[in-house]
PDB file of N, CA and C in Angstrom:
ATOM      1  N   MET J   1     -43.404  38.557 -18.500  1.00 95.00           N
ATOM      2  CA  MET J   1     -44.209  37.801 -19.436  1.00 95.00           C
ATOM      3  C   MET J   1     -45.323  37.114 -18.655  1.00 95.00           C
ATOM      4  N   LYS J   2     -46.502  37.129 -19.244  1.00 97.00           N
ATOM      5  CA  LYS J   2     -47.651  36.522 -18.570  1.00 97.00           C
ATOM      6  C   LYS J   2     -48.236  35.407 -19.428  1.00 97.00           C
ATOM      7  N   PHE J   3     -48.324  34.223 -18.824  1.00 98.00           N
ATOM      8  CA  PHE J   3     -48.992  33.094 -19.469  1.00 98.00           C
ATOM      9  C   PHE J   3     -50.399  32.986 -18.877  1.00 98.00           C
ATOM     10  N   THR J   4     -51.380  32.831 -19.735  1.00 98.00           N
ATOM     11  CA  THR J   4     -52.737  32.569 -19.274  1.00 98.00           C
ATOM     12  C   THR J   4     -53.146  31.209 -19.822  1.00 98.00           C
ATOM     13  N   ILE J   5     -53.498  30.317 -18.914  1.00 98.00           N
ATOM     14  CA  ILE J   5     -53.930  28.978 -19.291  1.00 98.00           C
ATOM     15  C   ILE J   5     -55.450  28.935 -19.183  1.00 98.00           C
ATOM     16  N   TYR J   6     -56.109  28.594 -20.277  1.00 98.00           N
ATOM     17  CA  TYR J   6     -57.563  28.489 -20.299  1.00 98.00           C
ATOM     18  C   TYR J   6     -57.958  27.021 -20.319  1.00 98.00           C
ATOM     19  N   GLY J   7     -58.830  26.624 -19.399  1.00 97.00           N
ATOM     20  CA  GLY J   7     -59.307  25.252 -19.369  1.00 97.00           C
ATOM     21  C   GLY J   7     -59.931  24.925 -18.032  1.00 97.00           C
ATOM     22  N   SER J   8     -60.447  23.714 -17.938  1.00 93.00           N
ATOM     23  CA  SER J   8     -61.199  23.299 -16.756  1.00 93.00           C
ATOM     24  C   SER J   8     -60.316  22.900 -15.581  1.00 93.00           C
ATOM     25  N   GLY J   9     -59.020  22.807 -15.820  1.00 91.00           N
ATOM     26  CA  GLY J   9     -58.120  22.318 -14.768  1.00 91.00           C
ATOM     27  C   GLY J   9     -57.840  20.835 -14.916  1.00 91.00           C
ATOM     28  N   CYS J  10     -58.129  20.305 -16.094  1.00 93.00           N
ATOM     29  CA  CYS J  10     -57.938  18.882 -16.372  1.00 93.00           C
ATOM     30  C   CYS J  10     -56.447  18.554 -16.524  1.00 93.00           C
ATOM     31  N   ALA J  11     -56.163  17.295 -16.734  1.00 97.00           N
ATOM     32  CA  ALA J  11     -54.776  16.854 -16.874  1.00 97.00           C
ATOM     33  C   ALA J  11     -54.086  17.543 -18.054  1.00 97.00           C
ATOM     34  N   LYS J  12     -54.793  17.750 -19.145  1.00 97.00           N
ATOM     35  CA  LYS J  12     -54.196  18.420 -20.308  1.00 97.00           C
ATOM     36  C   LYS J  12     -53.856  19.870 -19.984  1.00 97.00           C
ATOM     37  N   CYS J  13     -54.713  20.517 -19.215  1.00 96.00           N
ATOM     38  CA  CYS J  13     -54.447  21.904 -18.816  1.00 96.00           C
ATOM     39  C   CYS J  13     -53.197  21.974 -17.938  1.00 96.00           C
ATOM     40  N   LYS J  14     -53.093  21.031 -17.027  1.00 97.00           N
ATOM     41  CA  LYS J  14     -51.937  20.999 -16.131  1.00 97.00           C
ATOM     42  C   LYS J  14     -50.654  20.720 -16.906  1.00 97.00           C
ATOM     43  N   GLN J  15     -50.736  19.846 -17.907  1.00 98.00           N
ATOM     44  CA  GLN J  15     -49.557  19.544 -18.717  1.00 98.00           C
ATOM     45  C   GLN J  15     -49.141  20.758 -19.541  1.00 98.00           C
ATOM     46  N   LEU J  16     -50.120  21.476 -20.101  1.00 98.00           N
ATOM     47  CA  LEU J  16     -49.809  22.686 -20.868  1.00 98.00           C
ATOM     48  C   LEU J  16     -49.142  23.727 -19.972  1.00 98.00           C
ATOM     49  N   THR J  17     -49.625  23.855 -18.746  1.00 97.00           N
ATOM     50  CA  THR J  17     -49.016  24.784 -17.786  1.00 97.00           C
ATOM     51  C   THR J  17     -47.564  24.392 -17.515  1.00 97.00           C
ATOM     52  N   ALA J  18     -47.341  23.111 -17.257  1.00 98.00           N
ATOM     53  CA  ALA J  18     -45.985  22.627 -16.972  1.00 98.00           C
ATOM     54  C   ALA J  18     -45.071  22.860 -18.166  1.00 98.00           C
ATOM     55  N   ASN J  19     -45.568  22.622 -19.376  1.00 98.00           N
ATOM     56  CA  ASN J  19     -44.748  22.815 -20.578  1.00 98.00           C
ATOM     57  C   ASN J  19     -44.415  24.285 -20.787  1.00 98.00           C
ATOM     58  N   ALA J  20     -45.365  25.179 -20.529  1.00 98.00           N
ATOM     59  CA  ALA J  20     -45.111  26.617 -20.670  1.00 98.00           C
ATOM     60  C   ALA J  20     -44.061  27.072 -19.655  1.00 98.00           C
ATOM     61  N   GLU J  21     -44.180  26.574 -18.425  1.00 97.00           N
ATOM     62  CA  GLU J  21     -43.202  26.939 -17.393  1.00 97.00           C
ATOM     63  C   GLU J  21     -41.817  26.402 -17.751  1.00 97.00           C
ATOM     64  N   GLU J  22     -41.760  25.184 -18.248  1.00 98.00           N
ATOM     65  CA  GLU J  22     -40.472  24.594 -18.645  1.00 98.00           C
ATOM     66  C   GLU J  22     -39.826  25.409 -19.767  1.00 98.00           C
ATOM     67  N   ALA J  23     -40.624  25.825 -20.740  1.00 97.00           N
ATOM     68  CA  ALA J  23     -40.102  26.611 -21.858  1.00 97.00           C
ATOM     69  C   ALA J  23     -39.568  27.955 -21.374  1.00 97.00           C
ATOM     70  N   ALA J  24     -40.319  28.624 -20.509  1.00 97.00           N
ATOM     71  CA  ALA J  24     -39.886  29.929 -20.000  1.00 97.00           C
ATOM     72  C   ALA J  24     -38.604  29.805 -19.190  1.00 97.00           C
ATOM     73  N   LYS J  25     -38.522  28.769 -18.356  1.00 97.00           N
ATOM     74  CA  LYS J  25     -37.311  28.568 -17.553  1.00 97.00           C
ATOM     75  C   LYS J  25     -36.116  28.268 -18.447  1.00 97.00           C
ATOM     76  N   ALA J  26     -36.329  27.476 -19.492  1.00 97.00           N
ATOM     77  CA  ALA J  26     -35.231  27.133 -20.396  1.00 97.00           C
ATOM     78  C   ALA J  26     -34.698  28.364 -21.116  1.00 97.00           C
ATOM     79  N   LEU J  27     -35.578  29.331 -21.363  1.00 97.00           N
ATOM     80  CA  LEU J  27     -35.162  30.567 -22.043  1.00 97.00           C
ATOM     81  C   LEU J  27     -34.736  31.650 -21.053  1.00 97.00           C
ATOM     82  N   GLY J  28     -34.830  31.357 -19.767  1.00 97.00           N
ATOM     83  CA  GLY J  28     -34.420  32.317 -18.747  1.00 97.00           C
ATOM     84  C   GLY J  28     -35.359  33.505 -18.625  1.00 97.00           C
ATOM     85  N   LEU J  29     -36.641  33.302 -18.876  1.00 96.00           N
ATOM     86  CA  LEU J  29     -37.617  34.391 -18.850  1.00 96.00           C
ATOM     87  C   LEU J  29     -38.269  34.526 -17.481  1.00 96.00           C
ATOM     88  N   ASP J  30     -38.579  35.766 -17.121  1.00 96.00           N
ATOM     89  CA  ASP J  30     -39.419  36.005 -15.949  1.00 96.00           C
ATOM     90  C   ASP J  30     -40.855  35.863 -16.415  1.00 96.00           C
ATOM     91  N   TYR J  31     -41.668  35.159 -15.647  1.00 97.00           N
ATOM     92  CA  TYR J  31     -43.043  34.941 -16.082  1.00 97.00           C
ATOM     93  C   TYR J  31     -43.968  34.781 -14.897  1.00 97.00           C
ATOM     94  N   GLU J  32     -45.240  34.938 -15.163  1.00 97.00           N
ATOM     95  CA  GLU J  32     -46.269  34.610 -14.194  1.00 97.00           C
ATOM     96  C   GLU J  32     -47.322  33.794 -14.923  1.00 97.00           C
ATOM     97  N   VAL J  33     -48.046  32.976 -14.173  1.00 97.00           N
ATOM     98  CA  VAL J  33     -49.067  32.107 -14.755  1.00 97.00           C
ATOM     99  C   VAL J  33     -50.410  32.448 -14.138  1.00 97.00           C
ATOM    100  N   GLU J  34     -51.391  32.651 -14.997  1.00 97.00           N
ATOM    101  CA  GLU J  34     -52.771  32.839 -14.561  1.00 97.00           C
ATOM    102  C   GLU J  34     -53.580  31.697 -15.149  1.00 97.00           C
ATOM    103  N   LYS J  35     -54.445  31.109 -14.338  1.00 97.00           N
ATOM    104  CA  LYS J  35     -55.298  30.026 -14.818  1.00 97.00           C
ATOM    105  C   LYS J  35     -56.739  30.515 -14.850  1.00 97.00           C
ATOM    106  N   VAL J  36     -57.380  30.351 -15.993  1.00 98.00           N
ATOM    107  CA  VAL J  36     -58.771  30.759 -16.159  1.00 98.00           C
ATOM    108  C   VAL J  36     -59.598  29.492 -16.347  1.00 98.00           C
ATOM    109  N   THR J  37     -60.484  29.218 -15.395  1.00 97.00           N
ATOM    110  CA  THR J  37     -61.285  28.000 -15.448  1.00 97.00           C
ATOM    111  C   THR J  37     -62.773  28.276 -15.644  1.00 97.00           C
ATOM    112  N   ASP J  38     -63.196  29.524 -15.479  1.00 97.00           N
ATOM    113  CA  ASP J  38     -64.613  29.850 -15.630  1.00 97.00           C
ATOM    114  C   ASP J  38     -65.005  29.815 -17.105  1.00 97.00           C
ATOM    115  N   VAL J  39     -66.023  29.026 -17.422  1.00 96.00           N
ATOM    116  CA  VAL J  39     -66.430  28.832 -18.815  1.00 96.00           C
ATOM    117  C   VAL J  39     -66.783  30.154 -19.485  1.00 96.00           C
ATOM    118  N   ASN J  40     -67.477  31.033 -18.783  1.00 97.00           N
ATOM    119  CA  ASN J  40     -67.855  32.313 -19.384  1.00 97.00           C
ATOM    120  C   ASN J  40     -66.635  33.175 -19.687  1.00 97.00           C
ATOM    121  N   ASP J  41     -65.652  33.161 -18.800  1.00 97.00           N
ATOM    122  CA  ASP J  41     -64.415  33.913 -19.043  1.00 97.00           C
ATOM    123  C   ASP J  41     -63.657  33.342 -20.234  1.00 97.00           C
ATOM    124  N   ILE J  42     -63.661  32.016 -20.374  1.00 97.00           N
ATOM    125  CA  ILE J  42     -62.988  31.371 -21.502  1.00 97.00           C
ATOM    126  C   ILE J  42     -63.665  31.781 -22.807  1.00 97.00           C
ATOM    127  N   ILE J  43     -64.990  31.749 -22.829  1.00 96.00           N
ATOM    128  CA  ILE J  43     -65.739  32.153 -24.025  1.00 96.00           C
ATOM    129  C   ILE J  43     -65.494  33.628 -24.333  1.00 96.00           C
ATOM    130  N   ASP J  44     -65.511  34.471 -23.305  1.00 96.00           N
ATOM    131  CA  ASP J  44     -65.274  35.910 -23.498  1.00 96.00           C
ATOM    132  C   ASP J  44     -63.902  36.182 -24.100  1.00 96.00           C
ATOM    133  N   ALA J  45     -62.940  35.301 -23.814  1.00 96.00           N
ATOM    134  CA  ALA J  45     -61.587  35.472 -24.359  1.00 96.00           C
ATOM    135  C   ALA J  45     -61.507  35.005 -25.811  1.00 96.00           C
ATOM    136  N   GLY J  46     -62.596  34.421 -26.312  1.00 95.00           N
ATOM    137  CA  GLY J  46     -62.608  33.965 -27.695  1.00 95.00           C
ATOM    138  C   GLY J  46     -62.056  32.566 -27.888  1.00 95.00           C
ATOM    139  N   ILE J  47     -61.921  31.832 -26.794  1.00 96.00           N
ATOM    140  CA  ILE J  47     -61.382  30.476 -26.864  1.00 96.00           C
ATOM    141  C   ILE J  47     -62.521  29.520 -27.220  1.00 96.00           C
ATOM    142  N   MET J  48     -62.312  28.738 -28.274  1.00 94.00           N
ATOM    143  CA  MET J  48     -63.323  27.765 -28.678  1.00 94.00           C
ATOM    144  C   MET J  48     -62.986  26.357 -28.198  1.00 94.00           C
ATOM    145  N   ARG J  49     -61.688  26.065 -28.061  1.00 96.00           N
ATOM    146  CA  ARG J  49     -61.261  24.719 -27.643  1.00 96.00           C
ATOM    147  C   ARG J  49     -60.187  24.849 -26.577  1.00 96.00           C
ATOM    148  N   THR J  50     -60.327  24.054 -25.531  1.00 96.00           N
ATOM    149  CA  THR J  50     -59.319  24.057 -24.474  1.00 96.00           C
ATOM    150  C   THR J  50     -58.551  22.743 -24.532  1.00 96.00           C
ATOM    151  N   PRO J  51     -57.374  22.671 -23.983  1.00 98.00           N
ATOM    152  CA  PRO J  51     -56.703  23.765 -23.286  1.00 98.00           C
ATOM    153  C   PRO J  51     -56.164  24.795 -24.269  1.00 98.00           C
ATOM    154  N   ALA J  52     -55.963  25.991 -23.748  1.00 98.00           N
ATOM    155  CA  ALA J  52     -55.411  27.065 -24.570  1.00 98.00           C
ATOM    156  C   ALA J  52     -54.392  27.846 -23.749  1.00 98.00           C
ATOM    157  N   LEU J  53     -53.459  28.451 -24.457  1.00 98.00           N
ATOM    158  CA  LEU J  53     -52.400  29.246 -23.826  1.00 98.00           C
ATOM    159  C   LEU J  53     -52.336  30.597 -24.509  1.00 98.00           C
ATOM    160  N   ALA J  54     -52.392  31.650 -23.702  1.00 97.00           N
ATOM    161  CA  ALA J  54     -52.164  32.995 -24.214  1.00 97.00           C
ATOM    162  C   ALA J  54     -50.865  33.514 -23.597  1.00 97.00           C
ATOM    163  N   VAL J  55     -50.088  34.210 -24.404  1.00 97.00           N
ATOM    164  CA  VAL J  55     -48.843  34.821 -23.947  1.00 97.00           C
ATOM    165  C   VAL J  55     -49.014  36.326 -24.060  1.00 97.00           C
ATOM    166  N   ASP J  56     -48.951  37.010 -22.923  1.00 96.00           N
ATOM    167  CA  ASP J  56     -49.163  38.456 -22.879  1.00 96.00           C
ATOM    168  C   ASP J  56     -50.446  38.858 -23.611  1.00 96.00           C
ATOM    169  N   GLY J  57     -51.509  38.077 -23.397  1.00 95.00           N
ATOM    170  CA  GLY J  57     -52.811  38.424 -23.951  1.00 95.00           C
ATOM    171  C   GLY J  57     -53.078  37.932 -25.360  1.00 95.00           C
ATOM    172  N   GLU J  58     -52.060  37.398 -26.033  1.00 95.00           N
ATOM    173  CA  GLU J  58     -52.226  36.888 -27.392  1.00 95.00           C
ATOM    174  C   GLU J  58     -52.359  35.376 -27.356  1.00 95.00           C
ATOM    175  N   ILE J  59     -53.433  34.845 -27.936  1.00 96.00           N
ATOM    176  CA  ILE J  59     -53.631  33.401 -27.939  1.00 96.00           C
ATOM    177  C   ILE J  59     -52.557  32.748 -28.805  1.00 96.00           C
ATOM    178  N   ALA J  60     -51.804  31.831 -28.190  1.00 96.00           N
ATOM    179  CA  ALA J  60     -50.694  31.181 -28.887  1.00 96.00           C
ATOM    180  C   ALA J  60     -51.005  29.732 -29.232  1.00 96.00           C
ATOM    181  N   VAL J  61     -51.755  29.068 -28.368  1.00 97.00           N
ATOM    182  CA  VAL J  61     -52.075  27.646 -28.556  1.00 97.00           C
ATOM    183  C   VAL J  61     -53.534  27.458 -28.164  1.00 97.00           C
ATOM    184  N   GLU J  62     -54.266  26.710 -28.988  1.00 97.00           N
ATOM    185  CA  GLU J  62     -55.671  26.449 -28.677  1.00 97.00           C
ATOM    186  C   GLU J  62     -56.032  25.023 -29.076  1.00 97.00           C
ATOM    187  N   GLY J  63     -56.652  24.317 -28.148  1.00 97.00           N
ATOM    188  CA  GLY J  63     -57.178  22.999 -28.452  1.00 97.00           C
ATOM    189  C   GLY J  63     -56.172  21.864 -28.454  1.00 97.00           C
ATOM    190  N   LYS J  64     -54.976  22.117 -27.912  1.00 97.00           N
ATOM    191  CA  LYS J  64     -53.985  21.044 -27.852  1.00 97.00           C
ATOM    192  C   LYS J  64     -52.978  21.338 -26.754  1.00 97.00           C
ATOM    193  N   VAL J  65     -52.218  20.326 -26.407  1.00 98.00           N
ATOM    194  CA  VAL J  65     -51.134  20.492 -25.442  1.00 98.00           C
ATOM    195  C   VAL J  65     -49.848  20.637 -26.243  1.00 98.00           C
ATOM    196  N   ALA J  66     -49.355  21.868 -26.319  1.00 98.00           N
ATOM    197  CA  ALA J  66     -48.102  22.117 -27.032  1.00 98.00           C
ATOM    198  C   ALA J  66     -46.939  21.645 -26.173  1.00 98.00           C
ATOM    199  N   SER J  67     -45.929  21.090 -26.812  1.00 98.00           N
ATOM    200  CA  SER J  67     -44.739  20.644 -26.074  1.00 98.00           C
ATOM    201  C   SER J  67     -43.930  21.858 -25.626  1.00 98.00           C
ATOM    202  N   ALA J  68     -43.049  21.638 -24.677  1.00 97.00           N
ATOM    203  CA  ALA J  68     -42.175  22.723 -24.218  1.00 97.00           C
ATOM    204  C   ALA J  68     -41.351  23.258 -25.375  1.00 97.00           C
ATOM    205  N   ASP J  69     -40.891  22.379 -26.261  1.00 97.00           N
ATOM    206  CA  ASP J  69     -40.107  22.829 -27.424  1.00 97.00           C
ATOM    207  C   ASP J  69     -40.944  23.721 -28.347  1.00 97.00           C
ATOM    208  N   ASP J  70     -42.201  23.342 -28.571  1.00 97.00           N
ATOM    209  CA  ASP J  70     -43.067  24.155 -29.417  1.00 97.00           C
ATOM    210  C   ASP J  70     -43.295  25.543 -28.785  1.00 97.00           C
ATOM    211  N   ILE J  71     -43.472  25.563 -27.483  1.00 97.00           N
ATOM    212  CA  ILE J  71     -43.698  26.842 -26.792  1.00 97.00           C
ATOM    213  C   ILE J  71     -42.429  27.684 -26.831  1.00 97.00           C
ATOM    214  N   LYS J  72     -41.273  27.049 -26.699  1.00 96.00           N
ATOM    215  CA  LYS J  72     -40.005  27.806 -26.810  1.00 96.00           C
ATOM    216  C   LYS J  72     -39.906  28.492 -28.160  1.00 96.00           C
ATOM    217  N   LYS J  73     -40.320  27.802 -29.219  1.00 96.00           N
ATOM    218  CA  LYS J  73     -40.284  28.389 -30.564  1.00 96.00           C
ATOM    219  C   LYS J  73     -41.223  29.594 -30.643  1.00 96.00           C
ATOM    220  N   LEU J  74     -42.381  29.502 -30.001  1.00 94.00           N
ATOM    221  CA  LEU J  74     -43.327  30.620 -29.990  1.00 94.00           C
ATOM    222  C   LEU J  74     -42.751  31.822 -29.235  1.00 94.00           C
ATOM    223  N   LEU J  75     -42.037  31.544 -28.150  1.00 93.00           N
ATOM    224  CA  LEU J  75     -41.506  32.616 -27.306  1.00 93.00           C
ATOM    225  C   LEU J  75     -40.222  33.205 -27.866  1.00 93.00           C
ATOM    226  N   GLY J  76     -39.442  32.362 -28.552  1.00 81.00           N
ATOM    227  CA  GLY J  76     -38.145  32.788 -29.048  1.00 81.00           C
ATOM    228  C   GLY J  76     -38.282  33.574 -30.298  1.00 81.00           C
TER     229      GLY J  76
END
């Protein structure tokens, strides 16, 4: 499973990354994390608001920091 975090690297982006990792670990999933910070790459991905999280290329969260529980529900 691949998580892609879109954002500038701000505190909210870091929290979203931590929550995604916590959710994956709680579900016992193998995962990798990619961070996309380049504004043009974020726009090319169709992201309008950061932070955003894509799971295996599908945008799952945009414009907010989802909790680990919310991400678990998305993954489960």
